[in-house]
PDB file of C-alpha atoms in Angstrom:
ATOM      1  CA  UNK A 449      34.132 -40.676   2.609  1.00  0.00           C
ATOM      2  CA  UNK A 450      35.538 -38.221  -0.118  1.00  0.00           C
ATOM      3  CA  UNK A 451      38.751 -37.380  -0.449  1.00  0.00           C
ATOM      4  CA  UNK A 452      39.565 -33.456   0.086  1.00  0.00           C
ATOM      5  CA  UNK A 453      42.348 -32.106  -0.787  1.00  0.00           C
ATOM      6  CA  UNK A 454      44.169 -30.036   1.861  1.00  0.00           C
ATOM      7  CA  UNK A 455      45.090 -26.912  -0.017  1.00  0.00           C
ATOM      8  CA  UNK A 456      45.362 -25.427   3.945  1.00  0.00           C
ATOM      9  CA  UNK A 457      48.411 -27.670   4.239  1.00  0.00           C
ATOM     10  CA  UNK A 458      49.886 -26.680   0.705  1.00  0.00           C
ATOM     11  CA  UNK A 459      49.386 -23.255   1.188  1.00  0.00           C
ATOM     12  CA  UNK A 460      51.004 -23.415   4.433  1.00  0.00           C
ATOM     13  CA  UNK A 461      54.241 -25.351   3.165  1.00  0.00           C
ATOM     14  CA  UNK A 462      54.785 -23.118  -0.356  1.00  0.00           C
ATOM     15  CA  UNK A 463      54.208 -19.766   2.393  1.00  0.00           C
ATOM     16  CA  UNK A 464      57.442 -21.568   4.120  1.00  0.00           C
ATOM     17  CA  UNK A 465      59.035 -21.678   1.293  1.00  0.00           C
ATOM     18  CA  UNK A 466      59.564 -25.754   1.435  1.00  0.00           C
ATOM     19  CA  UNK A 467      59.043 -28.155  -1.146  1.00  0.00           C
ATOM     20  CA  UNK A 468      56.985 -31.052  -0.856  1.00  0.00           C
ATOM     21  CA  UNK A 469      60.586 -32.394  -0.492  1.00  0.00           C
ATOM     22  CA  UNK A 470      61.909 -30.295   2.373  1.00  0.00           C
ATOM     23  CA  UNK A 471      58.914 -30.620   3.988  1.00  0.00           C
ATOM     24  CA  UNK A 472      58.675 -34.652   3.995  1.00  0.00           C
ATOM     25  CA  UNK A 473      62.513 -34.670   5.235  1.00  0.00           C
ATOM     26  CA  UNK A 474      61.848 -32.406   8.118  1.00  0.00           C
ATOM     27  CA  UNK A 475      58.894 -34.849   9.564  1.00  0.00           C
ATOM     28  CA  UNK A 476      60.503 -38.456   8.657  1.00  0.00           C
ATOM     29  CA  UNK A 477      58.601 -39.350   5.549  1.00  0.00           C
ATOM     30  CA  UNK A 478      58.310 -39.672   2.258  1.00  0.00           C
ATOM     31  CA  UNK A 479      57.778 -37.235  -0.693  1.00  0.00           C
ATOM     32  CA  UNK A 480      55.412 -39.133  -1.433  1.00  0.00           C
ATOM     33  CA  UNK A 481      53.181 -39.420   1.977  1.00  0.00           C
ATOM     34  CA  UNK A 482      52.951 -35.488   1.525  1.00  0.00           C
ATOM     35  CA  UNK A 483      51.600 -35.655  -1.991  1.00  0.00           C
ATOM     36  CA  UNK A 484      49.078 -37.753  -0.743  1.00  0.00           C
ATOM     37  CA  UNK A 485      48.239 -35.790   2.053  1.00  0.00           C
ATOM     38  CA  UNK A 486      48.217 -32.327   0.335  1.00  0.00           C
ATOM     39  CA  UNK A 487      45.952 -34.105  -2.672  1.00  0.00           C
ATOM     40  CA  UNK A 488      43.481 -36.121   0.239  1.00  0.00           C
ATOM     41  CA  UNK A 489      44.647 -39.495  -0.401  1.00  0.00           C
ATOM     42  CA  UNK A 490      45.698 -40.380   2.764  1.00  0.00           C
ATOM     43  CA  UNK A 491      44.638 -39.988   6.349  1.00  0.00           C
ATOM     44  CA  UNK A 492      47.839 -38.883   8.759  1.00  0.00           C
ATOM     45  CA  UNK A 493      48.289 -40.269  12.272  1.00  0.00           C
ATOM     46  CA  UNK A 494      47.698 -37.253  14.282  1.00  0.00           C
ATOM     47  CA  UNK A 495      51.507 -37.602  15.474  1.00  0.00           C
ATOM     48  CA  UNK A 496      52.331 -36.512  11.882  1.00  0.00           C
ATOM     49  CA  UNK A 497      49.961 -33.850  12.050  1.00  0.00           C
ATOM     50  CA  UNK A 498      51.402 -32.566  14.789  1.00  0.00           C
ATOM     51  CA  UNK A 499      54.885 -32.693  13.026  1.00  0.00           C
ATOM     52  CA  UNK A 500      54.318 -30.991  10.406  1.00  0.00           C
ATOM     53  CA  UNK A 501      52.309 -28.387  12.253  1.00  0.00           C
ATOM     54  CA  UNK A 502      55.382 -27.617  14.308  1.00  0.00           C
ATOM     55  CA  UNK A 503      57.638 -27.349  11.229  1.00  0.00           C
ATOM     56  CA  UNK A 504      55.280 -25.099   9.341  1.00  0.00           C
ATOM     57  CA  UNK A 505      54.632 -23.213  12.459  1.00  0.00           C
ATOM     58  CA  UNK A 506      51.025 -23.573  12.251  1.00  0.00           C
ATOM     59  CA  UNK A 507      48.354 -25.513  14.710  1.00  0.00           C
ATOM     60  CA  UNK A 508      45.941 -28.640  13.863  1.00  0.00           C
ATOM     61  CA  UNK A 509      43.144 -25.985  13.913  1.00  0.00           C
ATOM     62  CA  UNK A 510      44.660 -24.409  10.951  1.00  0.00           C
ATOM     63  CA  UNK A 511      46.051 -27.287   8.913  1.00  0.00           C
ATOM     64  CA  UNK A 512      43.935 -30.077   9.510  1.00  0.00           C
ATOM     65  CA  UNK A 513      40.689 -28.835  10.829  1.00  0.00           C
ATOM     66  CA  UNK A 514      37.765 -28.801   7.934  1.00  0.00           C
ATOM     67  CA  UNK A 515      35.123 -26.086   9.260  1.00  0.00           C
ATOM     68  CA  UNK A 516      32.521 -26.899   6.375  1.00  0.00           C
ATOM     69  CA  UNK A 517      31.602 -30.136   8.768  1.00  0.00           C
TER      70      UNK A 517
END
C-alpha cells in the first residue's frame, strides 16, 4: 500500500490556524503522530479521526476520505 500524504488534513489544520503542535495537544497525542499522519506514515484509529475532525470542525468525508479509490 503507498503512503499518501493527507494534504486534506494539513490544509484543514493551517485554515484553523493550529500548528502541528496545537493540533496534537487538542486530540491527546504527539507532535509527532500528526507529522506522520499529515505526511502518510501512519494509519489513525478511526477514534482519532474522529478527534481531530471535531477539533478542526470538519467530517471523516472531508479529512480522511480519498475519492481517487
Amino acid at each position: 500500500m503507498a503512503n499518501h500524504k493527507n494534504l486534506k488534513l494539513k490544509s484543514a489544520r493551517t485554515l484553523a490556524g493550529m500548528t502541528q503542535i496545537d493540533l496534537a495537544k487538542s486530540v491527546h497525542v504527539t507532535r509527532q503522530t500528526i507529522v506522520a499522519v499529515e505526511s502518510g506514515n501512519y494509519n489513525p484509529s478511526i477514534n482519532l479521526c474522529i478527534d481531530i475532525c471535531k477539533v478542526l470542525g470538519c467530517t471523516l468525508n472531508d479529512l480522511f476520505w480519498n475519492e481517487d479509490n
